[in-house]
mmCIF file of C-alpha atoms in Angstrom:
data_model
loop_
_atom_site.group_PDB
_atom_site.id
_atom_site.type_symbol
_atom_site.label_atom_id
_atom_site.label_comp_id
_atom_site.label_asym_id
_atom_site.label_seq_id
_atom_site.Cartn_x
_atom_site.Cartn_y
_atom_site.Cartn_z
ATOM 1 C CA UNK A 20 -7.295 -15.668 58.214
ATOM 2 C CA UNK A 21 -7.853 -13.509 61.214
ATOM 3 C CA UNK A 22 -5.692 -10.908 59.792
ATOM 4 C CA UNK A 23 -7.209 -10.917 56.430
ATOM 5 C CA UNK A 24 -10.709 -10.590 58.002
ATOM 6 C CA UNK A 25 -9.457 -7.539 59.964
ATOM 7 C CA UNK A 26 -8.170 -6.033 57.020
ATOM 8 C CA UNK A 27 -11.316 -6.605 55.029
ATOM 9 C CA UNK A 28 -13.491 -5.062 57.910
ATOM 10 C CA UNK A 29 -11.053 -1.940 57.781
ATOM 11 C CA UNK A 30 -11.111 -1.662 54.049
ATOM 12 C CA UNK A 31 -14.736 -2.525 53.255
ATOM 13 C CA UNK A 32 -15.891 -0.876 56.359
ATOM 14 C CA UNK A 33 -14.446 2.414 55.268
ATOM 15 C CA UNK A 34 -15.937 1.994 51.819
ATOM 16 C CA UNK A 35 -19.350 1.231 53.347
ATOM 17 C CA UNK A 36 -19.860 4.503 55.007
ATOM 18 C CA UNK A 37 -21.793 5.819 52.059
ATOM 19 C CA UNK A 38 -24.087 2.656 52.126
ATOM 20 C CA UNK A 39 -24.890 2.919 56.064
ATOM 21 C CA UNK A 40 -23.791 6.440 57.198
ATOM 22 C CA UNK A 41 -24.119 8.608 54.330
ATOM 23 C CA UNK A 42 -25.457 11.535 56.798
ATOM 24 C CA UNK A 43 -22.697 10.968 59.142
ATOM 25 C CA UNK A 44 -20.311 11.301 56.162
ATOM 26 C CA UNK A 45 -21.676 14.521 55.124
ATOM 27 C CA UNK A 46 -21.361 15.932 58.674
ATOM 28 C CA UNK A 47 -17.789 15.111 58.882
ATOM 29 C CA UNK A 48 -16.992 16.737 55.426
ATOM 30 C CA UNK A 49 -18.927 19.764 56.487
ATOM 31 C CA UNK A 50 -16.987 19.781 59.877
ATOM 32 C CA UNK A 51 -13.533 18.960 58.651
ATOM 33 C CA UNK A 52 -13.367 19.742 55.056
ATOM 34 C CA UNK A 53 -13.526 17.537 51.866
ATOM 35 C CA UNK A 54 -9.688 17.380 51.705
ATOM 36 C CA UNK A 55 -9.235 16.433 55.295
ATOM 37 C CA UNK A 56 -12.080 13.684 54.804
ATOM 38 C CA UNK A 57 -10.291 12.304 51.559
ATOM 39 C CA UNK A 58 -7.034 12.027 53.350
ATOM 40 C CA UNK A 59 -8.353 10.291 56.389
ATOM 41 C CA UNK A 60 -10.528 7.948 54.190
ATOM 42 C CA UNK A 61 -7.667 7.020 51.783
ATOM 43 C CA UNK A 62 -5.362 6.546 54.804
ATOM 44 C CA UNK A 63 -7.618 4.131 56.559
ATOM 45 C CA UNK A 64 -8.540 2.254 53.171
ATOM 46 C CA UNK A 65 -4.939 1.804 52.160
ATOM 47 C CA UNK A 66 -4.036 0.523 55.558
ATOM 48 C CA UNK A 67 -7.088 -1.959 55.522
ATOM 49 C CA UNK A 68 -6.243 -3.101 51.980
ATOM 50 C CA UNK A 69 -2.618 -3.696 52.848
ATOM 51 C CA UNK A 70 -3.590 -5.717 56.000
ATOM 52 C CA UNK A 71 -6.233 -7.740 53.877
ATOM 53 C CA UNK A 72 -3.724 -8.432 51.096
ATOM 54 C CA UNK A 73 -1.171 -9.624 53.885
ATOM 55 C CA UNK A 74 -3.648 -11.760 55.571
ATOM 56 C CA UNK A 75 -4.978 -13.194 52.231
ATOM 57 C CA UNK A 76 -1.424 -14.245 51.342
ATOM 58 C CA UNK A 77 -0.960 -15.974 54.998
ATOM 59 C CA UNK A 78 -4.236 -17.480 54.562
ATOM 60 C CA UNK A 79 -3.217 -19.208 51.469
ATOM 61 C CA UNK A 80 -0.250 -20.895 53.103
ATOM 62 C CA UNK A 81 -2.756 -23.298 55.118
ATOM 63 C CA UNK A 82 -5.982 -23.330 53.437
ATOM 64 C CA UNK A 83 -8.933 -25.410 54.218
ATOM 65 C CA UNK A 84 -10.717 -26.376 51.035
ATOM 66 C CA UNK A 85 -14.679 -26.317 50.928
ATOM 67 C CA UNK A 86 -14.656 -27.469 47.233
ATOM 68 C CA UNK A 87 -12.387 -27.899 44.428
ATOM 69 C CA UNK A 88 -13.528 -26.033 41.349
ATOM 70 C CA UNK A 89 -12.972 -27.867 37.980
ATOM 71 C CA UNK A 90 -10.285 -26.377 35.773
ATOM 72 C CA UNK A 91 -12.951 -24.860 33.175
ATOM 73 C CA UNK A 92 -13.877 -22.326 36.019
ATOM 74 C CA UNK A 93 -10.329 -20.788 35.436
ATOM 75 C CA UNK A 94 -11.244 -20.170 31.867
ATOM 76 C CA UNK A 95 -14.347 -18.492 33.045
ATOM 77 C CA UNK A 96 -12.741 -16.117 35.320
ATOM 78 C CA UNK A 97 -10.370 -15.279 32.332
ATOM 79 C CA UNK A 98 -13.406 -14.521 30.181
ATOM 80 C CA UNK A 99 -15.426 -12.657 32.797
ATOM 81 C CA UNK A 100 -12.467 -10.440 33.753
ATOM 82 C CA UNK A 101 -12.376 -8.792 30.148
ATOM 83 C CA UNK A 102 -15.589 -6.829 30.730
ATOM 84 C CA UNK A 103 -14.514 -6.121 34.409
ATOM 85 C CA UNK A 104 -11.404 -4.440 33.279
ATOM 86 C CA UNK A 105 -13.329 -2.363 30.729
ATOM 87 C CA UNK A 106 -15.826 -1.369 33.397
ATOM 88 C CA UNK A 107 -13.045 -0.483 35.922
ATOM 89 C CA UNK A 108 -11.481 1.834 33.201
ATOM 90 C CA UNK A 109 -14.872 3.276 32.324
ATOM 91 C CA UNK A 110 -15.099 4.595 35.821
ATOM 92 C CA UNK A 111 -12.159 6.735 35.129
ATOM 93 C CA UNK A 112 -12.267 7.986 31.575
ATOM 94 C CA UNK A 113 -14.683 10.908 31.233
ATOM 95 C CA UNK A 114 -17.384 11.052 28.451
ATOM 96 C CA UNK A 115 -17.576 7.410 27.771
ATOM 97 C CA UNK A 116 -20.764 5.860 26.776
ATOM 98 C CA UNK A 117 -20.102 2.851 29.120
ATOM 99 C CA UNK A 118 -20.222 5.044 32.182
ATOM 100 C CA UNK A 119 -23.011 6.835 30.887
ATOM 101 C CA UNK A 120 -25.128 3.810 30.358
ATOM 102 C CA UNK A 121 -24.207 1.863 33.544
ATOM 103 C CA UNK A 122 -23.699 4.834 36.126
ATOM 104 C CA UNK A 123 -21.236 2.925 38.581
ATOM 105 C CA UNK A 124 -19.096 0.758 36.304
ATOM 106 C CA UNK A 125 -16.544 0.377 39.248
ATOM 107 C CA UNK A 126 -18.991 -1.329 41.294
ATOM 108 C CA UNK A 127 -20.185 -3.640 38.620
ATOM 109 C CA UNK A 128 -16.496 -4.430 37.656
ATOM 110 C CA UNK A 129 -16.029 -5.413 41.572
ATOM 111 C CA UNK A 130 -19.126 -7.518 41.276
ATOM 112 C CA UNK A 131 -17.906 -9.351 38.239
ATOM 113 C CA UNK A 132 -14.404 -9.777 39.711
ATOM 114 C CA UNK A 133 -15.604 -10.987 42.886
ATOM 115 C CA UNK A 134 -18.108 -13.660 41.429
ATOM 116 C CA UNK A 135 -15.669 -14.861 38.950
ATOM 117 C CA UNK A 136 -13.081 -15.620 41.484
ATOM 118 C CA UNK A 137 -15.723 -17.246 43.675
ATOM 119 C CA UNK A 138 -16.185 -19.690 40.977
ATOM 120 C CA UNK A 139 -12.471 -20.617 40.691
ATOM 121 C CA UNK A 140 -11.356 -20.654 44.344
ATOM 122 C CA UNK A 141 -12.634 -23.181 46.885
ATOM 123 C CA UNK A 142 -10.669 -22.436 50.062
ATOM 124 C CA UNK A 143 -12.599 -21.150 52.980
ATOM 125 C CA UNK A 144 -10.364 -18.044 53.129
ATOM 126 C CA UNK A 145 -10.780 -17.297 49.228
ATOM 127 C CA UNK A 146 -14.459 -17.832 49.730
ATOM 128 C CA UNK A 147 -14.652 -15.350 52.552
ATOM 129 C CA UNK A 148 -12.376 -12.781 50.831
ATOM 130 C CA UNK A 149 -14.392 -12.864 47.544
ATOM 131 C CA UNK A 150 -17.872 -13.062 49.075
ATOM 132 C CA UNK A 151 -17.167 -9.926 51.176
ATOM 133 C CA UNK A 152 -16.181 -8.045 48.175
ATOM 134 C CA UNK A 153 -19.200 -9.295 46.130
ATOM 135 C CA UNK A 154 -21.598 -8.534 49.154
ATOM 136 C CA UNK A 155 -20.032 -5.137 49.509
ATOM 137 C CA UNK A 156 -20.399 -4.545 45.864
ATOM 138 C CA UNK A 157 -24.053 -5.485 45.764
ATOM 139 C CA UNK A 158 -24.841 -3.134 48.444
ATOM 140 C CA UNK A 159 -22.743 -0.173 47.387
ATOM 141 C CA UNK A 160 -24.372 -0.392 44.088
ATOM 142 C CA UNK A 161 -27.831 -0.442 45.621
ATOM 143 C CA UNK A 162 -26.944 2.444 47.689
ATOM 144 C CA UNK A 163 -25.536 4.474 44.834
ATOM 145 C CA UNK A 164 -28.621 3.757 42.467
ATOM 146 C CA UNK A 165 -30.880 5.133 45.541
ATOM 147 C CA UNK A 166 -28.914 8.310 45.758
ATOM 148 C CA UNK A 167 -29.032 8.650 42.073
ATOM 149 C CA UNK A 168 -32.877 8.508 42.112
ATOM 150 C CA UNK A 169 -32.922 11.055 45.052
ATOM 151 C CA UNK A 170 -30.643 13.435 43.240
ATOM 152 C CA UNK A 171 -30.188 12.393 39.658
ATOM 153 C CA UNK A 172 -26.881 13.086 38.222
ATOM 154 C CA UNK A 173 -26.551 15.763 35.533
ATOM 155 C CA UNK A 174 -26.435 14.137 31.916
ATOM 156 C CA UNK A 175 -23.168 13.509 30.400
ATOM 157 C CA UNK A 176 -22.134 14.036 26.911
ATOM 158 C CA UNK A 177 -20.510 10.880 25.563
ATOM 159 C CA UNK A 178 -17.670 10.892 22.902
ATOM 160 C CA UNK A 179 -17.308 8.000 20.447
ATOM 161 C CA UNK A 180 -13.387 8.385 20.926
ATOM 162 C CA UNK A 181 -13.691 8.367 24.666
ATOM 163 C CA UNK A 182 -15.652 5.066 24.550
ATOM 164 C CA UNK A 183 -13.198 3.535 22.036
ATOM 165 C CA UNK A 184 -10.283 4.462 24.456
ATOM 166 C CA UNK A 185 -12.156 2.901 27.387
ATOM 167 C CA UNK A 186 -12.392 -0.444 25.795
ATOM 168 C CA UNK A 187 -8.807 -0.397 24.359
ATOM 169 C CA UNK A 188 -7.269 0.727 27.623
ATOM 170 C CA UNK A 189 -9.602 -1.897 29.520
ATOM 171 C CA UNK A 190 -8.212 -4.557 26.933
ATOM 172 C CA UNK A 191 -4.478 -3.620 27.317
ATOM 173 C CA UNK A 192 -4.775 -3.528 31.295
ATOM 174 C CA UNK A 193 -6.361 -6.919 30.940
ATOM 175 C CA UNK A 194 -3.722 -8.249 28.926
ATOM 176 C CA UNK A 195 -0.923 -6.871 31.041
ATOM 177 C CA UNK A 196 -2.447 -8.189 34.261
ATOM 178 C CA UNK A 197 -3.554 -11.613 33.029
ATOM 179 C CA UNK A 198 -0.257 -12.503 31.357
ATOM 180 C CA UNK A 199 1.996 -10.852 33.494
ATOM 181 C CA UNK A 200 1.009 -8.955 36.810
ATOM 182 C CA UNK A 201 -1.468 -11.548 38.165
ATOM 183 C CA UNK A 202 1.593 -14.027 38.323
ATOM 184 C CA UNK A 203 3.885 -11.312 39.804
ATOM 185 C CA UNK A 204 1.479 -9.944 42.378
ATOM 186 C CA UNK A 205 -0.820 -12.793 43.215
ATOM 187 C CA UNK A 206 1.644 -15.708 42.502
ATOM 188 C CA UNK A 207 -0.866 -17.427 40.408
ATOM 189 C CA UNK A 208 -0.669 -17.567 36.559
ATOM 190 C CA UNK A 209 -3.956 -16.920 34.876
ATOM 191 C CA UNK A 210 -3.236 -19.026 32.078
ATOM 192 C CA UNK A 211 -1.403 -22.316 32.804
#
């Protein structure tokens, strides 16, 4: 579990710079340039995520269970992940009404993902893993909303087709992940 926690600290720590050290971040971008910042940030993030995922896999080999979720919770997760996937896609497709309305759909998607997985996983390591992401997403969303109040984003025109595409791509991504990739990548079937 220690490896997983180290990975989480690196990954979520790097993603917390905008929460706790926005001025420092701006100074580094001004000093080294935006491209250098993005490359360094991405490298640290990828390393942290890889360590966290590896540690998560190792933790699952010898889990200490705090509680045993009822089977129905797996169905709740499957249901909650539908809007999470749509919000995740909404973060990337321009001019969709979902992003325009929610502002920060990626963080909302992470909140739903983490909360849903806390419902269906009862080992100590899983609780730490998903709770860390949930806490981070709550703090990151709060910090992003604060930045929006200080410097309101420019209004974005929305297009009906962009919103429809967002929902369709989100649903397709959900189906592919739920019915195939979750088992391949995570080793746990969504529907069993």
